[in-house]
Short mmCIF file of C-alpha atoms in Angstrom, two decimals:
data_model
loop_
_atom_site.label_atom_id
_atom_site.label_comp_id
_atom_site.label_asym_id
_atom_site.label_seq_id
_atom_site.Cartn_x
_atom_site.Cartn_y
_atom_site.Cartn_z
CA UNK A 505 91.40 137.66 96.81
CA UNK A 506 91.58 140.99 97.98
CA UNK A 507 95.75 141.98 98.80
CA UNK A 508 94.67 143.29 102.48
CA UNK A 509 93.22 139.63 103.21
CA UNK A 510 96.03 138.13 101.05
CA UNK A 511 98.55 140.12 103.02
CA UNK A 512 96.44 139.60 106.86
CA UNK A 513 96.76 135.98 106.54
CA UNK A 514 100.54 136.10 106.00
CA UNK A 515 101.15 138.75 108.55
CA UNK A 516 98.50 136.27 110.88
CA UNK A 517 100.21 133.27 109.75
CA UNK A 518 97.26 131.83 108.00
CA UNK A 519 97.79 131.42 104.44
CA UNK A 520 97.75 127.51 104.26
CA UNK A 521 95.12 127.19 107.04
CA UNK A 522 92.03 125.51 105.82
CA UNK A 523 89.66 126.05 109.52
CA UNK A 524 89.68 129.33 111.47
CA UNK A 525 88.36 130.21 114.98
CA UNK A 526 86.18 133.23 116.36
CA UNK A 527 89.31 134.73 117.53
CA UNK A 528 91.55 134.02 113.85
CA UNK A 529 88.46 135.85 112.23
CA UNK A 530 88.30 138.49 114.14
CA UNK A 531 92.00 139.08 113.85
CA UNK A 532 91.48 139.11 110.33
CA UNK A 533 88.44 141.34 109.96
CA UNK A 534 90.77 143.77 112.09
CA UNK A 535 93.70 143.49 109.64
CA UNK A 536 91.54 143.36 106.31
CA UNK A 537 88.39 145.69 107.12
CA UNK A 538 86.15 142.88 105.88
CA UNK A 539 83.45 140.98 107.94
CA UNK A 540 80.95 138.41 107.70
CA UNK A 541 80.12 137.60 104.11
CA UNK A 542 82.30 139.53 102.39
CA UNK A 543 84.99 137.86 104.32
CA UNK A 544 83.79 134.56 103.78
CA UNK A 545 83.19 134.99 100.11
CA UNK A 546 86.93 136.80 99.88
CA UNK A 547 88.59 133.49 101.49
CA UNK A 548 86.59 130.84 98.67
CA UNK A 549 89.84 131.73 96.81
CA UNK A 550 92.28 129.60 99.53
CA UNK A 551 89.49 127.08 99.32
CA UNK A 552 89.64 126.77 95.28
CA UNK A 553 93.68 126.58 95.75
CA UNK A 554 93.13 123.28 97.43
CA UNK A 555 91.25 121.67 94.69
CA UNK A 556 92.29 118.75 92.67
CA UNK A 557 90.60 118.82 89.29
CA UNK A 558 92.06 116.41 86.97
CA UNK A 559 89.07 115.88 84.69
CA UNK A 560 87.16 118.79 84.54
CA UNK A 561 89.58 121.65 85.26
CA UNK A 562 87.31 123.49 86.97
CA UNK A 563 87.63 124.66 91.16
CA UNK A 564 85.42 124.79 92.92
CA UNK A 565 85.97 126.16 96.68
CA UNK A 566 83.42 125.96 99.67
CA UNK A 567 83.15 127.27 103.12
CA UNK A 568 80.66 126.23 105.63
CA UNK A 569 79.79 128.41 108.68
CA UNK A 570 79.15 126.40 111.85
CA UNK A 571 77.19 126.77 114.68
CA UNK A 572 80.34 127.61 116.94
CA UNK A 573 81.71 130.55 114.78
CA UNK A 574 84.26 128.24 113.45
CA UNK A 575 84.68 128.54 109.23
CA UNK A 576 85.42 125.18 107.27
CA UNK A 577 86.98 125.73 104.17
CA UNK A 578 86.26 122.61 101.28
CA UNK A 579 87.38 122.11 97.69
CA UNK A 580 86.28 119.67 94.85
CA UNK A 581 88.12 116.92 94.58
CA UNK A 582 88.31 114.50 91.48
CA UNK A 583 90.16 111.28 90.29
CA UNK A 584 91.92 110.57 86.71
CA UNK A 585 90.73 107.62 85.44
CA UNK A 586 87.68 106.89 87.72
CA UNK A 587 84.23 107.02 87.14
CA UNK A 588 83.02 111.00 87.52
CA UNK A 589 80.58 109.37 90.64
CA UNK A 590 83.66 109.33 92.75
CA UNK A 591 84.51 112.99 92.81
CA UNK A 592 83.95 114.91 95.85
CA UNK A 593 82.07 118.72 95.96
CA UNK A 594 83.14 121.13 97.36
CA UNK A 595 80.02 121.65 99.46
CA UNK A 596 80.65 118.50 100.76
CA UNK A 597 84.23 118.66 101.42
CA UNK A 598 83.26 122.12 103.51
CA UNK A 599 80.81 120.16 105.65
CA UNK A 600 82.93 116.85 105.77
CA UNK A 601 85.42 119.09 107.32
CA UNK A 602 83.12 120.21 109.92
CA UNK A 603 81.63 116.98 110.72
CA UNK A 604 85.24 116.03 111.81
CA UNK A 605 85.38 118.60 114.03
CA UNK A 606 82.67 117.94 116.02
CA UNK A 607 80.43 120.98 114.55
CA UNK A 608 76.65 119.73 115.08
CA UNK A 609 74.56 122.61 112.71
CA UNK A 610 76.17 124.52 109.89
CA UNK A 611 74.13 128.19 109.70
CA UNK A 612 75.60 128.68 106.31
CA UNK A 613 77.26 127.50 102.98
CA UNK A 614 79.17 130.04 101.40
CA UNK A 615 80.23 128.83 97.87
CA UNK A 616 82.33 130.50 94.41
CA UNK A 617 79.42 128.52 92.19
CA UNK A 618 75.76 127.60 92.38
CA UNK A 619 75.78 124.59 94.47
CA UNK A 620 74.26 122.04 91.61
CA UNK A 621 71.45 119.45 92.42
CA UNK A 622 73.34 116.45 94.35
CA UNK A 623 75.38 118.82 96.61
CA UNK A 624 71.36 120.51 96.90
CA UNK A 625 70.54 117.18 97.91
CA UNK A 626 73.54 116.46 100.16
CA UNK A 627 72.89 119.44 101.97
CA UNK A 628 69.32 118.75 103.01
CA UNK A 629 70.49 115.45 104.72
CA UNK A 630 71.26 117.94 107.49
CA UNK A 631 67.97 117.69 108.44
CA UNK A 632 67.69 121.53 109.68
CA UNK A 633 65.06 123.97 109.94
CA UNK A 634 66.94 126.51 107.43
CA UNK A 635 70.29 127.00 105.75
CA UNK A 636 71.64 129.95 103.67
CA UNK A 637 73.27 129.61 100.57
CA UNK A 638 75.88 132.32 100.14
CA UNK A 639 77.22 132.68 96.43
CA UNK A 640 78.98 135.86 95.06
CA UNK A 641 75.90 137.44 93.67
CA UNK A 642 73.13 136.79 96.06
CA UNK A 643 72.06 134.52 98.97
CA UNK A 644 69.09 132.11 98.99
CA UNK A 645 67.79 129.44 101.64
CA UNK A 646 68.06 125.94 100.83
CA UNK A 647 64.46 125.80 100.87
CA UNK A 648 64.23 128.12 97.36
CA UNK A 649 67.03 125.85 96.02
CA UNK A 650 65.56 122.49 96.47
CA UNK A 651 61.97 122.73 96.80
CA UNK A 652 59.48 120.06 97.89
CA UNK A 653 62.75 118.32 98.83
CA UNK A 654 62.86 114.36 99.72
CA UNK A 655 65.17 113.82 102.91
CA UNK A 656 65.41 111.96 105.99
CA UNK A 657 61.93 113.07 107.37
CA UNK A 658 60.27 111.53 104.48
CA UNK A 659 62.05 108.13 105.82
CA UNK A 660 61.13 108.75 109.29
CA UNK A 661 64.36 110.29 110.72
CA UNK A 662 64.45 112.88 113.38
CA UNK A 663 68.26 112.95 112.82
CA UNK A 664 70.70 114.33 110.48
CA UNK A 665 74.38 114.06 109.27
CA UNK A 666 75.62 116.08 111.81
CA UNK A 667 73.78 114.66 114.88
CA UNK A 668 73.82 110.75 114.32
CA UNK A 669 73.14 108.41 117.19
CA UNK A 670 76.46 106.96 118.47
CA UNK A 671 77.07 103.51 117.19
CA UNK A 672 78.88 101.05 119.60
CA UNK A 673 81.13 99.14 117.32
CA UNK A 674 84.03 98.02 118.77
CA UNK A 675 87.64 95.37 118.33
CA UNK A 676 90.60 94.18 120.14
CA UNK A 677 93.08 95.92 118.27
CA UNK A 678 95.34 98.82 120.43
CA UNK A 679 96.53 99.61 117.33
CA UNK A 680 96.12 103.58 117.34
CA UNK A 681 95.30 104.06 113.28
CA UNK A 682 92.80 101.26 113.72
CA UNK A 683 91.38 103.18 116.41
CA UNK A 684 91.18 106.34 114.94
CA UNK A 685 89.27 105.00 111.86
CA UNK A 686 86.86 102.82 114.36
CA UNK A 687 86.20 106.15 116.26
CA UNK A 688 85.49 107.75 112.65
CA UNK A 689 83.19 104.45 112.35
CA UNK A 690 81.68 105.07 115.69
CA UNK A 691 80.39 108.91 114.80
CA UNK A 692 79.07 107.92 111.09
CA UNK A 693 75.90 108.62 109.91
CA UNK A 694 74.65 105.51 107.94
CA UNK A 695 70.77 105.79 109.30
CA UNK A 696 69.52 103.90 105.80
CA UNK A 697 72.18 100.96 104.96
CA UNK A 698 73.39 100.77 108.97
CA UNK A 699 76.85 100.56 107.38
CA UNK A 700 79.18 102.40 109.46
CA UNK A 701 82.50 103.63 108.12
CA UNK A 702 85.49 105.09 109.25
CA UNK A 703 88.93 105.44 107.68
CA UNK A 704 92.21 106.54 108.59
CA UNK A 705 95.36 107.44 106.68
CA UNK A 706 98.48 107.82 108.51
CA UNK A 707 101.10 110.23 106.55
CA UNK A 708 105.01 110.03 107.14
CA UNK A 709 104.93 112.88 109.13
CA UNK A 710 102.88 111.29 111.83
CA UNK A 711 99.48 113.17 110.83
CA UNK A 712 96.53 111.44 110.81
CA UNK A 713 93.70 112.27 107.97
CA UNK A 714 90.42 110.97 109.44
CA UNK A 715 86.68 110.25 107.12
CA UNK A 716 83.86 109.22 107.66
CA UNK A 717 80.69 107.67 106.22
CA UNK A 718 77.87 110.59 105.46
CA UNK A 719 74.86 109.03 103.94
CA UNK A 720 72.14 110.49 102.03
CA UNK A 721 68.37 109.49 101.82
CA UNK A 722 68.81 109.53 98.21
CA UNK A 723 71.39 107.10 98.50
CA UNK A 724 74.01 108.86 95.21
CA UNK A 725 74.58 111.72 97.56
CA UNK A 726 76.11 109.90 100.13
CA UNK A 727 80.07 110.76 101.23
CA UNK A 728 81.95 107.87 101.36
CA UNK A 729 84.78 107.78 104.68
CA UNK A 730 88.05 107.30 101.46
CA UNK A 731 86.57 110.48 99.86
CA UNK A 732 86.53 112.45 102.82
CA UNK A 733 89.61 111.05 104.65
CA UNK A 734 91.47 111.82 100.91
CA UNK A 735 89.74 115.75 101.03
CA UNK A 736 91.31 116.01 104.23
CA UNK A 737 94.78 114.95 103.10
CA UNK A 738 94.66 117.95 100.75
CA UNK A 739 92.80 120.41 103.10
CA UNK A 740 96.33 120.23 105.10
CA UNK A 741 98.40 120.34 102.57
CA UNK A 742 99.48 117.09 101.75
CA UNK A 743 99.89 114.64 99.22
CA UNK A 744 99.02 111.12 98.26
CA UNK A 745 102.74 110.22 98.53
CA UNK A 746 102.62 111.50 102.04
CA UNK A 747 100.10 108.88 102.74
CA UNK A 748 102.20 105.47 104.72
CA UNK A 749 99.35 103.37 105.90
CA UNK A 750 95.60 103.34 105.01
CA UNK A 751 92.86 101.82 107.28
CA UNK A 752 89.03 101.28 107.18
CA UNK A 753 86.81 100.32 109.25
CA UNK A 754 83.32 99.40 108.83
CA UNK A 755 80.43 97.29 110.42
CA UNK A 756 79.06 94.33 108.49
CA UNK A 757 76.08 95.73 106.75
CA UNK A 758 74.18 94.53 103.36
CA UNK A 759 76.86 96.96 101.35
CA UNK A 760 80.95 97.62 101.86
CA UNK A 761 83.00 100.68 101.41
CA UNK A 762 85.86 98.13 100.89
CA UNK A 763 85.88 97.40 97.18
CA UNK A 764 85.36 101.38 96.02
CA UNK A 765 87.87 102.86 99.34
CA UNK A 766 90.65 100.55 97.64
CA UNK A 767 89.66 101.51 94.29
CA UNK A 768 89.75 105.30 95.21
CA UNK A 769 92.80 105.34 96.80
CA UNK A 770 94.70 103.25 94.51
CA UNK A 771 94.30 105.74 92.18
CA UNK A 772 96.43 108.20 93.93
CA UNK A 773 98.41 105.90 96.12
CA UNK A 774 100.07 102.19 95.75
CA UNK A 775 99.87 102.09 100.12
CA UNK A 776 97.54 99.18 100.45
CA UNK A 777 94.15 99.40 101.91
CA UNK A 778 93.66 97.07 105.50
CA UNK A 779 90.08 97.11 106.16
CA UNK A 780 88.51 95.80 109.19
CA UNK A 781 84.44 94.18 109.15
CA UNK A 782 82.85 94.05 112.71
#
């Protein structure tokens, strides 16, 4: 990272911050003399901070460019011990992060490495008429990267991640985490398995980290709500022994999140998972 940018986002009081507005960037092109893409590609190096590599050693760090000039930052994410199918990309992470925040078309993915074929994949569910790929040596559209692509058109969807129908899922519990993971439920995208998922993980500090379920028309893709929840824990700076109380939950479906959220977060954590089937 450049020390103009490294020293703006002191001076700006950003140096830990993982989204910024129109406003924070343009603060920071002011302070730094870099703009668009050569900003965004200058900040992957707070992203890759944020990863947690325990297997491969090897960062990864994302940012996705939204529709409302807000930039996402994401980081890989992986678990000792588990299967390598449960780590989280970057890519996704970056547009997880987004999805949370209400952002409903992502005009680009900046990235520090060539995004491989699942987060290629993962990236199509967005079901848009282009996206550019932004790495440190060129910039492509999706459309170059994954050619003759299968997605949710091929299924008969008119949808994507970022634009699901709301579900309507609802339970008697007042209890606020509960209701934070059903609203995370509620805004899902599950358009193949109808399993919506939602978790919430309340930390000691009285933050709430918030996933969702993002699925993928080739099913392995797919985000699970514990993966995305536990991206966000780290995004802010946490840590899995901030984490006090874990929820889920998730409409009765032909497949759970139950049984691989526990396993997930058991690796990091010994707070229990309460899950919640409507």
């Amino acid at each position: 990272m450049p020390q103009t940018l490294e020293n703006a986002l002191h001076q700006l009081q950003l140096s830990r911050a993982c989204r910024f507005s129109p406003a924070q960037l343009a603060e920071l092109s002011r302070h730094c003399g870099l703009a668009g893409d050569a900003l965004a590609l200058a900040l992957l190096e707070q992203a890759r901070r944020l990863a947690r590599v325990p297997v491969s050693d090897f960062r990864v760090g994302a940012l996705a460019v939204a529709g409302s000039g807000h930039w996402y930052l994401g980081a890989n994410l992986e678990f000792a011990g588990l299967p390598l199918n449960h780590s989280l990309h970057a890519e996704q992470s970056a547009i997880g992060h987004a999805a949370l925040c209400g952002e409903t078309l992502i005009a680009r993915v900046v990235v520090t490495a060539s995004p491989c074929g699942h987060c290629r994949q993962f990236m199509h569910e967005l079901n848009q008429q282009e996206l550019t790929i932004v790495l440190p040596e060129r910039s492509q559209r999706l459309e170059e990267l994954l050619p003759n692509a299968f997605g949710p058109r091929d299924l008969g969807m008119s949808e994507g991640m970022l634009t699901p129908a709301p579900a309507g899922l609802d339970c008697d519990s007042q209890d606020p985490l509960v209701r934070a993971a059903l609203a995370e439920a509620n805004a899902s995208y599950a358009p193949y398995s109808h399993n919506r998922a939602g978790v919430a993980l309340l930390l000691n500090d009285g933050r709430v980290c918030r996933g969702r379920y993002l699925e993928n028309a080739a099913f392995n893709p797919s985000l699970s709500p514990m993966q995305l929840a536990l991206s966000q824990l780290l995004l802010q700076g946490a840590t899995p022994a901030d984490i006090c109380r874990a929820v889920m939950v998730e409409s009765a479906a032909g497949i759970s999140q139950h049984a691989t959220a526990a396993q997930t977060l058991a690796s990091l954590s010994p707070v229990p998972l309460y899950s919640l089937v409507i």
